[in-house]
Amino acid sequence: MGMHRDAHIVWDWNGTLFHDVDAVIGATNAAFAELGLEPLTPARYRELYCVPVPKFYERLLGRMPTGAEWELMDATFHRYYTEHRVRCVLAEGVAELLAGWSSAGHSQSILSMYGHEELVPLVRGFGIESHFLRVDGRTGPSGGGKSEHMVRHLGALTGVDPARTVVIGDAADDALAARHVGASAVLYTGGSHSRASLEAVGVPVVDTLAQAVEEAERLAA
C-alpha cells in the first residue's frame, strides 16, 4: 500500500453501498412483532432510527428492552434479514464509482456493523472486493456504535491520513465515528435515516452516492 497519504473513503455497507433498506425494515418489523408492536412504515422507521439499536427500540417501547427481549428481537431480526438480503443489490452506480475513485489514484475501504463473517463473502460475491484496501465487519455483539471500530479500522490501514479520510454512510453514527477519529463525513439519504435527522448532524447530506463521492473529493483535497 505504501505511505501514499492520499484521499481515502471509508464506506459504510448496509444502506449505503448495499441497497438493503427494504430487507432491514422488514426485519425490524418482524422483530417488533415478537413484542406485539405495530409495524413501522419506511418513513416512520427513518424518522426514529438511531444507534445504539436498543435506544431505537426504547423509542418505540417507551422503555429499554429487557435482556431477554433484546436477544429475542435481535435473533428474529438477523434470521429475517438473512432470508431476505438475497434479493438486495448494490446501490445505483456503485461499481462505476468505486472504479473511478480507484482510477483517480485514491484509496477506499469498508467498515460495517454487519457481521464480519457474513460481510466479506457478500462483498466478494458482487465482484468489488479488489477496490478496497480492507473490508471490516463487526466482531462481537451487535447493536452498538461504530466509533471504536473506526479507530481500529483506520489503525490497520497503512498510510491513510484521517485528515484526508471521508466516511460515507447513511446514519448519524457514521458521522460520529468519523468525528471520533478526526475524519470528515458525508451522509446519504438512501438508507436508514430521514434527511432531517441527517442534516441535524451538521455534515454534508446528499441524495446519491455520486454526489457523496464529489463531496469526498472536495473534503479530502
Coordinates of C-alpha atoms in Angstrom, one line a residue:
M1 CA 0.0 0.0 0.0
G2 CA 2.8 2.4 0.8
M3 CA 2.7 5.8 2.6
H4 CA 0.5 7.4 0.0
R5 CA -1.3 9.9 2.3
D6 CA -3.9 10.4 -0.5
A7 CA -7.6 10.9 -0.2
H8 CA -9.4 7.9 1.3
I9 CA -13.0 6.9 1.6
V10 CA -14.3 4.6 4.3
W11 CA -17.6 3.3 3.0
D12 CA -20.5 2.0 5.1
W13 CA -22.1 -1.1 3.7
N14 CA -25.8 -1.6 4.7
G15 CA -28.0 1.2 3.4
T16 CA -25.0 2.8 1.6
L17 CA -23.1 0.6 -0.9
F18 CA -25.7 -2.2 -0.4
H19 CA -29.3 -1.2 -1.0
D20 CA -31.0 -3.3 1.6
V21 CA -33.3 -0.9 3.3
D22 CA -36.4 -2.8 2.5
A23 CA -34.9 -6.0 4.0
V24 CA -33.8 -4.1 7.1
I25 CA -37.2 -2.5 7.7
G26 CA -38.9 -5.9 7.1
A27 CA -36.6 -7.5 9.6
T28 CA -37.2 -4.7 12.1
N29 CA -40.9 -5.2 11.8
A30 CA -40.5 -8.9 12.3
A31 CA -38.6 -8.3 15.5
F32 CA -41.2 -5.8 16.7
A33 CA -43.9 -8.3 16.1
E34 CA -42.3 -10.6 18.7
L35 CA -43.3 -8.0 21.3
G36 CA -46.7 -7.2 19.8
L37 CA -45.7 -3.8 18.3
E38 CA -47.3 -2.4 15.2
P39 CA -45.2 -2.4 12.0
L40 CA -43.3 0.7 11.0
T41 CA -43.7 2.5 7.7
P42 CA -40.4 3.3 5.9
A43 CA -40.9 7.0 6.7
R44 CA -41.5 6.3 10.4
Y45 CA -38.5 4.0 10.5
R46 CA -36.2 6.6 9.1
E47 CA -37.6 9.2 11.5
L48 CA -37.0 7.1 14.6
Y49 CA -33.9 5.0 13.8
C50 CA -30.8 5.6 15.9
V51 CA -27.7 3.8 17.2
P52 CA -27.2 2.0 19.6
V53 CA -30.1 -0.1 18.4
P54 CA -31.6 -0.8 21.9
K55 CA -32.1 3.0 22.1
F56 CA -34.1 2.8 18.9
Y57 CA -36.3 0.1 20.5
E58 CA -36.7 2.3 23.6
R59 CA -38.3 5.0 21.4
L60 CA -41.0 2.5 20.3
L61 CA -41.5 0.6 23.6
G62 CA -41.3 3.6 25.9
R63 CA -38.6 1.8 27.8
M64 CA -35.4 -0.1 27.2
P65 CA -36.0 -3.7 26.2
T66 CA -35.1 -6.3 28.8
G67 CA -32.1 -8.6 28.1
A68 CA -34.4 -11.4 27.1
E69 CA -36.4 -9.1 24.8
W70 CA -33.3 -7.8 23.1
E71 CA -32.0 -11.3 22.5
L72 CA -35.3 -12.4 21.0
M73 CA -35.7 -9.3 18.8
D74 CA -32.0 -9.4 17.7
A75 CA -32.3 -13.1 16.7
T76 CA -35.5 -12.5 14.9
F77 CA -34.1 -9.5 13.0
H78 CA -31.0 -11.4 11.8
R79 CA -33.0 -14.5 10.8
Y80 CA -35.4 -12.5 8.7
Y81 CA -32.6 -10.3 7.2
T82 CA -30.5 -13.3 6.2
E83 CA -33.5 -14.8 4.4
H84 CA -34.4 -11.6 2.5
R85 CA -31.0 -10.0 1.8
V86 CA -30.5 -12.3 -1.2
R87 CA -32.9 -10.1 -3.2
C88 CA -30.9 -7.0 -2.5
V89 CA -28.4 -5.4 -4.9
L90 CA -25.8 -2.7 -4.8
A91 CA -26.9 0.9 -4.9
E92 CA -27.1 2.6 -8.2
G93 CA -23.8 3.3 -9.9
V94 CA -21.6 1.7 -7.2
A95 CA -19.4 -0.4 -9.4
E96 CA -18.6 2.6 -11.6
L97 CA -18.0 5.0 -8.6
L98 CA -15.6 2.5 -6.9
A99 CA -13.7 2.0 -10.1
G100 CA -13.5 5.7 -10.8
W101 CA -12.2 6.6 -7.3
S102 CA -9.5 3.9 -7.6
S103 CA -8.5 5.0 -11.1
A104 CA -8.0 8.6 -9.8
G105 CA -5.3 7.2 -7.5
H106 CA -7.3 7.3 -4.3
S107 CA -7.9 4.5 -1.8
Q108 CA -11.0 3.2 -0.1
S109 CA -12.2 0.6 2.4
I110 CA -15.4 -0.7 4.0
L111 CA -16.3 -0.6 7.7
S112 CA -19.7 -2.1 8.5
M113 CA -21.5 -3.1 11.7
Y114 CA -22.8 -6.1 9.7
G115 CA -21.1 -9.3 11.0
H116 CA -17.6 -9.7 9.5
E117 CA -18.0 -13.4 8.6
E118 CA -21.2 -12.6 6.6
L119 CA -19.9 -9.3 5.1
V120 CA -16.7 -10.5 3.4
P121 CA -18.2 -13.2 1.2
L122 CA -21.1 -10.8 0.3
V123 CA -18.7 -8.1 -0.9
R124 CA -16.7 -10.7 -2.7
G125 CA -19.8 -12.0 -4.4
F126 CA -20.5 -8.7 -6.0
G127 CA -17.0 -8.7 -7.6
I128 CA -15.9 -5.4 -6.0
E129 CA -13.5 -6.6 -3.3
S130 CA -10.4 -5.6 -5.2
H131 CA -11.3 -1.9 -4.9
F132 CA -10.7 -1.9 -1.1
L133 CA -7.6 -1.8 1.0
R134 CA -9.6 -3.5 3.7
V135 CA -13.1 -4.9 4.4
D136 CA -14.1 -4.9 8.1
G137 CA -17.4 -6.1 9.5
R138 CA -18.5 -6.2 13.1
T139 CA -16.9 -8.6 15.6
G140 CA -18.6 -9.1 18.9
P141 CA -22.2 -8.2 20.0
S142 CA -24.5 -6.4 17.6
G143 CA -26.4 -3.2 18.2
G144 CA -23.5 -0.8 19.2
G145 CA -21.9 2.2 17.6
K146 CA -19.1 2.5 15.1
S147 CA -16.6 4.8 16.8
E148 CA -14.2 2.4 18.4
H149 CA -14.4 0.1 15.4
M150 CA -13.4 3.1 13.3
V151 CA -10.3 3.6 15.5
R152 CA -9.2 0.0 14.9
H153 CA -10.1 0.1 11.2
L154 CA -8.0 3.2 10.4
G155 CA -5.2 2.0 12.6
A156 CA -4.9 -1.1 10.5
L157 CA -4.6 0.9 7.2
T158 CA -1.0 1.8 6.3
G159 CA -0.5 5.4 5.1
V160 CA -4.1 6.6 5.4
D161 CA -4.3 10.0 7.0
P162 CA -7.5 10.7 9.0
A163 CA -7.4 14.3 7.9
R164 CA -7.7 13.2 4.3
T165 CA -10.3 10.5 5.0
V166 CA -14.0 10.8 4.4
V167 CA -16.6 8.4 5.8
I168 CA -19.6 7.9 3.6
G169 CA -22.7 6.3 5.3
D170 CA -26.4 6.5 5.8
A171 CA -26.6 7.0 9.5
A172 CA -25.7 9.8 12.0
D173 CA -23.5 7.2 13.7
D174 CA -21.2 7.2 10.7
A175 CA -20.6 10.9 11.1
L176 CA -20.0 10.5 14.9
A177 CA -17.4 7.8 14.1
A178 CA -15.7 10.0 11.6
R179 CA -15.5 12.8 14.1
H180 CA -14.1 10.5 16.7
V181 CA -11.0 9.8 14.6
G182 CA -10.6 13.3 13.0
A183 CA -12.1 12.4 9.6
S184 CA -14.8 14.1 7.6
A185 CA -18.2 12.6 6.7
V186 CA -20.8 12.7 4.1
L187 CA -24.3 11.3 4.8
Y188 CA -26.5 9.6 2.2
T189 CA -30.3 9.7 2.3
G190 CA -30.8 6.3 0.6
G191 CA -30.7 4.3 3.8
S192 CA -31.8 4.3 7.4
H193 CA -32.3 8.0 8.3
S194 CA -34.5 10.8 7.2
R195 CA -32.9 13.8 5.5
A196 CA -34.0 15.9 8.5
S197 CA -32.3 13.7 11.1
L198 CA -29.1 13.6 8.9
E199 CA -29.0 17.3 8.4
A200 CA -29.1 17.8 12.2
V201 CA -25.7 16.2 12.4
G202 CA -24.0 19.1 10.7
V203 CA -22.1 17.4 7.8
P204 CA -22.9 17.4 4.1
V205 CA -26.0 15.4 3.2
V206 CA -26.6 14.0 -0.3
D207 CA -29.2 12.1 -2.2
T208 CA -26.9 10.0 -4.4
L209 CA -23.6 8.2 -4.0
A210 CA -22.2 10.1 -7.0
Q211 CA -22.8 13.3 -5.0
A212 CA -21.2 11.7 -2.0
V213 CA -18.0 11.0 -3.9
E214 CA -18.0 14.5 -5.3
E215 CA -18.2 15.8 -1.7
A216 CA -15.5 13.4 -0.6
E217 CA -13.2 14.7 -3.3
R218 CA -13.8 18.3 -2.0
L219 CA -13.4 17.5 1.7
A220 CA -10.2 15.4 1.2
A221 CA -8.5 18.0 -1.0

